[in-house]
PDB file of C-alpha atoms in Angstrom:
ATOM      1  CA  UNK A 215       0.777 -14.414  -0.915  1.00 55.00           C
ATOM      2  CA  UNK A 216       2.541 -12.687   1.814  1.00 52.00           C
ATOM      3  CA  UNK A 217       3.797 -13.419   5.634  1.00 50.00           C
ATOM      4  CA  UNK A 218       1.813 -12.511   8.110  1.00 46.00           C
ATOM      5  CA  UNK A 219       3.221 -13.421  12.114  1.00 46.00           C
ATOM      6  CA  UNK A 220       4.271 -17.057  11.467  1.00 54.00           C
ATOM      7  CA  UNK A 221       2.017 -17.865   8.597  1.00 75.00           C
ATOM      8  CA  UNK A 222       1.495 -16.722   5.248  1.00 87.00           C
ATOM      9  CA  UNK A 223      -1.763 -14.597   3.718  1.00 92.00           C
ATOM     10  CA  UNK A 224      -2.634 -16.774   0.641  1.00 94.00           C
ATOM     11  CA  UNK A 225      -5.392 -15.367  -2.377  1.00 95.00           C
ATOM     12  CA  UNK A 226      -5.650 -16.138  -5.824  1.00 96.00           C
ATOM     13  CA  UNK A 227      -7.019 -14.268  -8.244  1.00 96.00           C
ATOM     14  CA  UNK A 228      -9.137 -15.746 -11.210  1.00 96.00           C
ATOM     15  CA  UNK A 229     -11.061 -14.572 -13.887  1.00 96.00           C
ATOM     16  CA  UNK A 230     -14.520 -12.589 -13.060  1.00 96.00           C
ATOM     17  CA  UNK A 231     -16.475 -15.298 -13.936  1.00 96.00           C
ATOM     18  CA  UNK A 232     -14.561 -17.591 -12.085  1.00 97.00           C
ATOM     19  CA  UNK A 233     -14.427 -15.842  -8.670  1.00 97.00           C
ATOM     20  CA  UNK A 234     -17.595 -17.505  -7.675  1.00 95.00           C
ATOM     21  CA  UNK A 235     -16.935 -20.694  -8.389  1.00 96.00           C
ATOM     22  CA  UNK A 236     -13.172 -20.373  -6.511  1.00 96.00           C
ATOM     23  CA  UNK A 237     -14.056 -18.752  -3.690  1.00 95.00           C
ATOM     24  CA  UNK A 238     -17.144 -21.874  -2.736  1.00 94.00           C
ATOM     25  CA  UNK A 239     -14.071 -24.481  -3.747  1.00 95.00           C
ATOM     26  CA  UNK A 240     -11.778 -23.102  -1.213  1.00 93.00           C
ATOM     27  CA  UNK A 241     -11.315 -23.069   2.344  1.00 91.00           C
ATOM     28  CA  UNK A 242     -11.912 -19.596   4.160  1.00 87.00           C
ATOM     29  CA  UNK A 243      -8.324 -19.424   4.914  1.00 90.00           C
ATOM     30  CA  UNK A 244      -7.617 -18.339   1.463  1.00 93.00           C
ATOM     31  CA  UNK A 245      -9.293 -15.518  -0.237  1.00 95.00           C
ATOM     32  CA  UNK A 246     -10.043 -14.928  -3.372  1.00 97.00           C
ATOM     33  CA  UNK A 247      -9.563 -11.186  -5.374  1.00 97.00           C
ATOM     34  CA  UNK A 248     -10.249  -9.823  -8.556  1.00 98.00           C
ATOM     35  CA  UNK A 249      -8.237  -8.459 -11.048  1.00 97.00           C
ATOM     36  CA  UNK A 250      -9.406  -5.197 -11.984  1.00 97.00           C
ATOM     37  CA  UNK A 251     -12.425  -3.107 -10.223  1.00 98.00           C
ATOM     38  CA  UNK A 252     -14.816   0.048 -12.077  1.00 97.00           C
ATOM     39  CA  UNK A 253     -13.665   3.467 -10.293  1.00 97.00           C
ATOM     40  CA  UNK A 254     -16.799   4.518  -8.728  1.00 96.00           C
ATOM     41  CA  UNK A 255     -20.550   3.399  -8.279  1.00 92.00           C
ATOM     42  CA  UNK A 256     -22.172   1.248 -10.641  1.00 83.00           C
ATOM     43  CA  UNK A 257     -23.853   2.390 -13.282  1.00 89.00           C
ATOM     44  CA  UNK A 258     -24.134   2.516 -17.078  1.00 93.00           C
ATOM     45  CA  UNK A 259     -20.600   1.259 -17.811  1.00 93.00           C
ATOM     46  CA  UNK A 260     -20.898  -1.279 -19.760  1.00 95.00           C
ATOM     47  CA  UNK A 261     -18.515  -4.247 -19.216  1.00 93.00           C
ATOM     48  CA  UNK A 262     -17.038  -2.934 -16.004  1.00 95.00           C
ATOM     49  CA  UNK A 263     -17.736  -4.202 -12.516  1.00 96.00           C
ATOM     50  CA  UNK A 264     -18.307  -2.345  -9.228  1.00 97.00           C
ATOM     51  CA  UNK A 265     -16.849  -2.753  -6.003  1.00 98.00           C
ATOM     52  CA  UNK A 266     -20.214  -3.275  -4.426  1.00 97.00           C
ATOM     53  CA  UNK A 267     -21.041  -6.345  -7.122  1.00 96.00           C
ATOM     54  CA  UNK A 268     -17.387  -7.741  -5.806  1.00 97.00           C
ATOM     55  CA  UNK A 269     -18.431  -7.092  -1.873  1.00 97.00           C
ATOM     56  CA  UNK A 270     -22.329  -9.053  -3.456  1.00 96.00           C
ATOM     57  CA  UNK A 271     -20.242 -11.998  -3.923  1.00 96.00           C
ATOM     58  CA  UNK A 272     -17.922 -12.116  -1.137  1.00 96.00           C
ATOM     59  CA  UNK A 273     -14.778 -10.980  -3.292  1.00 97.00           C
ATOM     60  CA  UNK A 274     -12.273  -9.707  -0.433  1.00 97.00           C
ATOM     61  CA  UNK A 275      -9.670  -8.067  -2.638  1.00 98.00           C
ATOM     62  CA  UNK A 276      -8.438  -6.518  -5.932  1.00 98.00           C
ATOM     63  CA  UNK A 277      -5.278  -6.430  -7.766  1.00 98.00           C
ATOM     64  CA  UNK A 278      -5.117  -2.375  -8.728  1.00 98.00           C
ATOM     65  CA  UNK A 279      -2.157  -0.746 -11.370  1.00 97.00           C
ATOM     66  CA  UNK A 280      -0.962  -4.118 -12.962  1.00 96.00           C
ATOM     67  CA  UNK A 281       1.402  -3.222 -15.629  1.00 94.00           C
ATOM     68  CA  UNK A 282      -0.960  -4.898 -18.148  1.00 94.00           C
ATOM     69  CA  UNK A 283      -3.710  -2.701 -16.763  1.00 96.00           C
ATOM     70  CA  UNK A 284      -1.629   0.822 -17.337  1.00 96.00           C
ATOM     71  CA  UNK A 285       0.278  -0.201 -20.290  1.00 95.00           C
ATOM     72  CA  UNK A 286      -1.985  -1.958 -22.954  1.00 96.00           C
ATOM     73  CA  UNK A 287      -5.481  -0.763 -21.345  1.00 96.00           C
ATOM     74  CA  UNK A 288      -4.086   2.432 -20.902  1.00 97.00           C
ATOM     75  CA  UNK A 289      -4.917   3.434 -17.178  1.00 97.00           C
ATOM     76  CA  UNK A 290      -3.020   6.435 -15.564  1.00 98.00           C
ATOM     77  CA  UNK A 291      -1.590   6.818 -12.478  1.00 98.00           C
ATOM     78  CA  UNK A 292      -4.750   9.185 -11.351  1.00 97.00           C
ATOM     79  CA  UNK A 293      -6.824   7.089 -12.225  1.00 98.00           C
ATOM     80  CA  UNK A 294      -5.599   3.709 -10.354  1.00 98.00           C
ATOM     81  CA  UNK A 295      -5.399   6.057  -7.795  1.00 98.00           C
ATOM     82  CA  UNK A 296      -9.314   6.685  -7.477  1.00 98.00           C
ATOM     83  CA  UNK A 297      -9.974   3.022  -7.958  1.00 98.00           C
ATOM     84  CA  UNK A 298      -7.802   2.312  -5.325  1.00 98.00           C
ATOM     85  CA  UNK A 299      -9.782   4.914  -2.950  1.00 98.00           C
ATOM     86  CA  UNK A 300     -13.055   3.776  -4.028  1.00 98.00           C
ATOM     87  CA  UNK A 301     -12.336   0.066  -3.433  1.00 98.00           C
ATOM     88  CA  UNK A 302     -11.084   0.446  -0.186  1.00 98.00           C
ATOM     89  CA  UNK A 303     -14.356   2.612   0.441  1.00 98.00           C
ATOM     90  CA  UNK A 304     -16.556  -0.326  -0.180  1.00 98.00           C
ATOM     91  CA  UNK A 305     -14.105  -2.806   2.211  1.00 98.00           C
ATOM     92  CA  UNK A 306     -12.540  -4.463  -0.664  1.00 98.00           C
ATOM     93  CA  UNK A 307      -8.688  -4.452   0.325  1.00 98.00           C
ATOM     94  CA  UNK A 308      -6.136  -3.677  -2.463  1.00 98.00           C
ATOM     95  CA  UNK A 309      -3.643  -5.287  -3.556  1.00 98.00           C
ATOM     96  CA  UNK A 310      -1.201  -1.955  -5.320  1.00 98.00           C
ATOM     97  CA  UNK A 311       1.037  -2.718  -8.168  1.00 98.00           C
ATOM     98  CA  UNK A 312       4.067  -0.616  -9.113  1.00 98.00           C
ATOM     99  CA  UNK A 313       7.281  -1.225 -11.597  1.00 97.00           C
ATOM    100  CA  UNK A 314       8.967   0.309 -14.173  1.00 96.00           C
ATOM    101  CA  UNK A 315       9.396  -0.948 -17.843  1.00 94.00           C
ATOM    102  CA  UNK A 316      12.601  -2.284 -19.224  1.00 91.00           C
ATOM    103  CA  UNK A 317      13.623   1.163 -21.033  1.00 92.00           C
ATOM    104  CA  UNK A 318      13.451   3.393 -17.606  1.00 95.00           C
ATOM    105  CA  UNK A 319      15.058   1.102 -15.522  1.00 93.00           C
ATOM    106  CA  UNK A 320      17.731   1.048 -18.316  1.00 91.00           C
ATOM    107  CA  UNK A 321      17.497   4.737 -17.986  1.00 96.00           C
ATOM    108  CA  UNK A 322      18.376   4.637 -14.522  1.00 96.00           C
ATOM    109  CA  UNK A 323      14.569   6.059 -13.545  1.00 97.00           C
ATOM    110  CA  UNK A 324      13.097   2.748 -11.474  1.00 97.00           C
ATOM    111  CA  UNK A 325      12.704   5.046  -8.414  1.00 98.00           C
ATOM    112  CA  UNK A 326      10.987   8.126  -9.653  1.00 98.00           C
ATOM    113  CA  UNK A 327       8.832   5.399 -11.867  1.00 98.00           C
ATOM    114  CA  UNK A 328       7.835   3.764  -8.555  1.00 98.00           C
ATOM    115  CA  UNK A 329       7.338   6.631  -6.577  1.00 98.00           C
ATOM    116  CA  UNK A 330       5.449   8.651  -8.494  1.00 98.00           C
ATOM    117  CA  UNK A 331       3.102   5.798  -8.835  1.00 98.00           C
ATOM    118  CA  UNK A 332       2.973   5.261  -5.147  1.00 98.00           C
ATOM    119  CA  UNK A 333       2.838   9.091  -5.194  1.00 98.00           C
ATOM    120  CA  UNK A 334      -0.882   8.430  -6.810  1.00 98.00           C
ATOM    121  CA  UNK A 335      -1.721   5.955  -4.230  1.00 98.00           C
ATOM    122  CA  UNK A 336      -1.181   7.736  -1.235  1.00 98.00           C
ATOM    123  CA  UNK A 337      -2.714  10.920  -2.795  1.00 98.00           C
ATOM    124  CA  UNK A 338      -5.995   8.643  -2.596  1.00 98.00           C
ATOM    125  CA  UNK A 339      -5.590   6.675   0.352  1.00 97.00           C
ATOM    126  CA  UNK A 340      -6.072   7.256   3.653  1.00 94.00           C
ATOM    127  CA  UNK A 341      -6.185   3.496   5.607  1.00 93.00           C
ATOM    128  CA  UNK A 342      -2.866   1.329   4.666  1.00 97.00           C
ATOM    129  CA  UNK A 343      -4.561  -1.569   6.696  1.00 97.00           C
ATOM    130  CA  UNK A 344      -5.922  -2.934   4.098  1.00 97.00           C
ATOM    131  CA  UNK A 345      -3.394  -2.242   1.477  1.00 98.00           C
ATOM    132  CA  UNK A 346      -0.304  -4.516   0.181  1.00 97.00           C
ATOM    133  CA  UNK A 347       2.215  -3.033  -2.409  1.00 98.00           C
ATOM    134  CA  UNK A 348       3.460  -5.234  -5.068  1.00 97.00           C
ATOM    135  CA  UNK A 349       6.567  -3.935  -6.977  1.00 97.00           C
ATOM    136  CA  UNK A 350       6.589  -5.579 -10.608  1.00 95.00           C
ATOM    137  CA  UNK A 351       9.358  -4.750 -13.123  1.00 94.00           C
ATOM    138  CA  UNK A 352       7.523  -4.792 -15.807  1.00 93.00           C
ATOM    139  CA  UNK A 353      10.461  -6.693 -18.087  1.00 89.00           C
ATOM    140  CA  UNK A 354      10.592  -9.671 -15.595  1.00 85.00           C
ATOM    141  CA  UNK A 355       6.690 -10.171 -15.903  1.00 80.00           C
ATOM    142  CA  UNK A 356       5.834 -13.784 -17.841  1.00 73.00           C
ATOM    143  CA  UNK A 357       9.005 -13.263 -19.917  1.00 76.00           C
ATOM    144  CA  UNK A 358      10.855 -15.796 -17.811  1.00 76.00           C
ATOM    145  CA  UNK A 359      13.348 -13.019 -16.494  1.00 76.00           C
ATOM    146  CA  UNK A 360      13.648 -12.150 -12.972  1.00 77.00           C
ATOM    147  CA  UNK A 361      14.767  -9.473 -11.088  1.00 86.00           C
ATOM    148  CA  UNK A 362      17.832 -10.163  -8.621  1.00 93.00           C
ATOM    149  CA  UNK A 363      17.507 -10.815  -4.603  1.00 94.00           C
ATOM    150  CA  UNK A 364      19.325  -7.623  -4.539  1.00 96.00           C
ATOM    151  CA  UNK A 365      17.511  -5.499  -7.420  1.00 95.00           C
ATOM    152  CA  UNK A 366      14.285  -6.272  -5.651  1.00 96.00           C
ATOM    153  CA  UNK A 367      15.109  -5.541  -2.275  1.00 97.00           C
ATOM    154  CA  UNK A 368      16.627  -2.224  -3.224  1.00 97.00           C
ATOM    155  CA  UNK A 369      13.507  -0.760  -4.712  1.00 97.00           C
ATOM    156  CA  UNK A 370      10.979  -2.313  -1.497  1.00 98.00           C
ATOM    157  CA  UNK A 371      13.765  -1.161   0.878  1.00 98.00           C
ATOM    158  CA  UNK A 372      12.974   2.526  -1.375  1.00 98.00           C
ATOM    159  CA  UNK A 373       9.213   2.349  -1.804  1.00 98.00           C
ATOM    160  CA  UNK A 374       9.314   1.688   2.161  1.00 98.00           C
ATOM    161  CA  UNK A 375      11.939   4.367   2.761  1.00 98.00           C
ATOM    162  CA  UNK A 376       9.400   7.148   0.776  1.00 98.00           C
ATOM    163  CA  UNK A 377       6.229   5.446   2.737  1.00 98.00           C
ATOM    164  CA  UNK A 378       8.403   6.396   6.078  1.00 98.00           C
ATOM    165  CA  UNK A 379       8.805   9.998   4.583  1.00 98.00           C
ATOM    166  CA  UNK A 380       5.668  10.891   2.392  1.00 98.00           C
ATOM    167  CA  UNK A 381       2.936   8.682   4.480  1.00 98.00           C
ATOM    168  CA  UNK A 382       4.075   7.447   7.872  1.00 98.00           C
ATOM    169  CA  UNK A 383       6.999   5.814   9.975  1.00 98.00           C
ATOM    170  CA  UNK A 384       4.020   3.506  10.708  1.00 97.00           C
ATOM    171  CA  UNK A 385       3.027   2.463   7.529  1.00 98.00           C
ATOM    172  CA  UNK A 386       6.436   2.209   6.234  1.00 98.00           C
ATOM    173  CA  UNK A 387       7.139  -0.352   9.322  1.00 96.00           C
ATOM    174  CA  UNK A 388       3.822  -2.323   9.079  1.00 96.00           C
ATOM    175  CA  UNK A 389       2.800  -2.184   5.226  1.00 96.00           C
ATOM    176  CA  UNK A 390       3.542  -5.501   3.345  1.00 96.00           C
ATOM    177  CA  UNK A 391       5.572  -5.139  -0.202  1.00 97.00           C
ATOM    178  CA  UNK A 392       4.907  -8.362  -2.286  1.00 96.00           C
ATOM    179  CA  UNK A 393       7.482  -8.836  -5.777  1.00 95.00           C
ATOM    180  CA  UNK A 394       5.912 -10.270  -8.581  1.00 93.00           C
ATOM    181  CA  UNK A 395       8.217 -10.824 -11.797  1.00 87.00           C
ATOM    182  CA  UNK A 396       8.218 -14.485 -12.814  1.00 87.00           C
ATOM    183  CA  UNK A 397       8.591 -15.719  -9.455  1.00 92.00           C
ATOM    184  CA  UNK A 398       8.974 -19.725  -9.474  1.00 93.00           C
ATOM    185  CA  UNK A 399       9.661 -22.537  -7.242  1.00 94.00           C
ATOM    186  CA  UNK A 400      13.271 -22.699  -8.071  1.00 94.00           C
ATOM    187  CA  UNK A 401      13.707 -18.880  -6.984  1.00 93.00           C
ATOM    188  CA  UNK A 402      11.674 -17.831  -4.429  1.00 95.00           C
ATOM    189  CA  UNK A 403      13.794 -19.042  -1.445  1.00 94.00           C
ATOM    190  CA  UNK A 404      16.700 -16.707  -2.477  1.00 95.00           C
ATOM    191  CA  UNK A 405      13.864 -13.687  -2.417  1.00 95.00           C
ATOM    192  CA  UNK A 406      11.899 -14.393   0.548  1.00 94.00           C
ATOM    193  CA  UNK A 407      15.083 -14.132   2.316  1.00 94.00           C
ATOM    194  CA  UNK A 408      15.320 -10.206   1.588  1.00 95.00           C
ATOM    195  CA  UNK A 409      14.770  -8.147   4.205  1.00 95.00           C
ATOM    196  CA  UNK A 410      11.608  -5.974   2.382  1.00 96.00           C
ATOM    197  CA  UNK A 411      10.174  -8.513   0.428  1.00 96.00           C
ATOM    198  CA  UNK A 412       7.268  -9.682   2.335  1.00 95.00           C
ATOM    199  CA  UNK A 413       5.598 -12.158  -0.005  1.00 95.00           C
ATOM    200  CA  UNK A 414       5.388 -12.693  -3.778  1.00 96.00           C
ATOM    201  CA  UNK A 415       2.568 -12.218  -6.818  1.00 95.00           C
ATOM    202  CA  UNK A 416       2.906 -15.194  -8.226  1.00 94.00           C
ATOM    203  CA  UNK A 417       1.872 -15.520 -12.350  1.00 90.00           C
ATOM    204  CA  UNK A 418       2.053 -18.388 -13.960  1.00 90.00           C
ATOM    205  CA  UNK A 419       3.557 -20.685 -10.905  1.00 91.00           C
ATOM    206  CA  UNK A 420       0.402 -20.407  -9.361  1.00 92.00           C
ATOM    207  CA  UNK A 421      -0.945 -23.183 -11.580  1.00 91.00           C
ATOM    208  CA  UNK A 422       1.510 -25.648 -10.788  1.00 92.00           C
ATOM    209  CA  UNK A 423       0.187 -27.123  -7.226  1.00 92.00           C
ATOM    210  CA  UNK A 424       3.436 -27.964  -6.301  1.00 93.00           C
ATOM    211  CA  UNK A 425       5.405 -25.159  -7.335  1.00 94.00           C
ATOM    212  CA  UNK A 426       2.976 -22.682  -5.326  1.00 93.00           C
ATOM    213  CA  UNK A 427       3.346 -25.006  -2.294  1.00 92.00           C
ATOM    214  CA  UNK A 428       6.714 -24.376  -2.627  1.00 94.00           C
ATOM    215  CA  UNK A 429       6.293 -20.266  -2.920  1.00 94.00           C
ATOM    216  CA  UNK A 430       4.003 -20.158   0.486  1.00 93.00           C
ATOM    217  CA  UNK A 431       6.306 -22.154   2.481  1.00 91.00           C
ATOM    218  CA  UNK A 432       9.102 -19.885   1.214  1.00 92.00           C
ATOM    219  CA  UNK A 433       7.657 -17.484   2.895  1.00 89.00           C
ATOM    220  CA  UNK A 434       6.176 -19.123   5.840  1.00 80.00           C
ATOM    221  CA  UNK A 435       9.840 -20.436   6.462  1.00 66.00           C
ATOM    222  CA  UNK A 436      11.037 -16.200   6.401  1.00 56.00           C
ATOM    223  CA  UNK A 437       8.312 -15.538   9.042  1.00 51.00           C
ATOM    224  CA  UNK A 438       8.930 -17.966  11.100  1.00 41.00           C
ATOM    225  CA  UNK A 439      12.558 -17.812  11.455  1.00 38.00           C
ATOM    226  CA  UNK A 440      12.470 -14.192  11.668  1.00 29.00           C
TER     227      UNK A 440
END
């Protein structure tokens, strides 16, 4: 979820075969998105599904570049790229993931990691309205670690400094950056209080009722006192 004026965006993201199901459970003021998306037009790819079968069952957004996506399936940066373009095409809004693995940030190359996968986004995208950036170190996803309040407000305070100076001052100013990196009831005050971060993509604490309760109003709180 992310701010948005003095309330918070909220969608979840189940399983394909679940999306259905979710979306006619919940109220319209949460939407629902799906994980992955084909890169073009339907056709004979077997197993994959299309943006327009996503838009057939009211399926508003789709989570694009997760590090499980690019590092065990195998996808490139070109490719999420396409996808990206393609979804937005077909009015299903993106949801962009970026992050670096444990061994480049160790390497002291988080930033050209994250750019030059933001690099493949904005080679492919033309409207930002309907686009929200999530930076995920990949070494703080489901493994209980987290990055700091300050680790992961210096690389959104950089992925919005290149937006300013690759895309727009616009974009940069009005584009929401969401962390995700096992964020958790106990720690998402202490982030949401960051200047850049904007919201959170939420793992695991999303199945705790409670917990995610606690996650939206951290960032309802941010908006609102802002």
């Amino acid at each position: 979820m992310w701010g948005y004026g003095t309330t918070a965006d909220v969608v979840v993201a189940p399983p394909f075969v679940y999306i259905d199901q979710v979306k006619n459970s919940l109220t319209e003021r949460i939407e629902v998105s799906a994980q992955n998306v084909w890169i073009g037009k339907g056709g004979a790819y077997t197993g994959e599904i299309s943006a327009e079968q996503l838009v057939d069952i009211g399926c508003q957004w789709v989570i694009l570049g997760h590090s499980e996506r690019r590092h065990i399936i195998g996808e490139n940066d070109e490719f999420i790229g396409k996808k990206a373009a393609y979804a937005l095409s077909k009015n299903v809004k993106v949801i962009a993931c970026i992050g670096e693995l444990l061994e480049e940030r160790e390497a002291g190359k988080t930033f050209d990691v994250c750019f030059e996968q933001m690099k493949a986004f904005a080679d492919n995208i033309t409207n930002w309205a309907d686009v929200v950036i999530a930076y995920e170190p990949v070494w703080a996803i489901g493994t209980g670690k987290v990055a700091t309040p300050e680790q992961a407000q210096e690389v959104h305070a950089a992925v919005r400094d290149w937006l300013k100076t690759n895309v727009s001052p616009d974009v940069a100013s009005s584009v929401r950056i969401i962390y995700g990196g096992s964020v958790n009831a106990g720690n998402c005050a202490e982030l949401a209080k960051k200047e850049d971060i904007d919201g959170f993509l939420v793992g695991g604490a999303s199945l705790k009722a409670p917990d995610f309760t606690t996650i939206i109003n951290s960032v309802t709180s941010k908006k609102v006192a802002a």
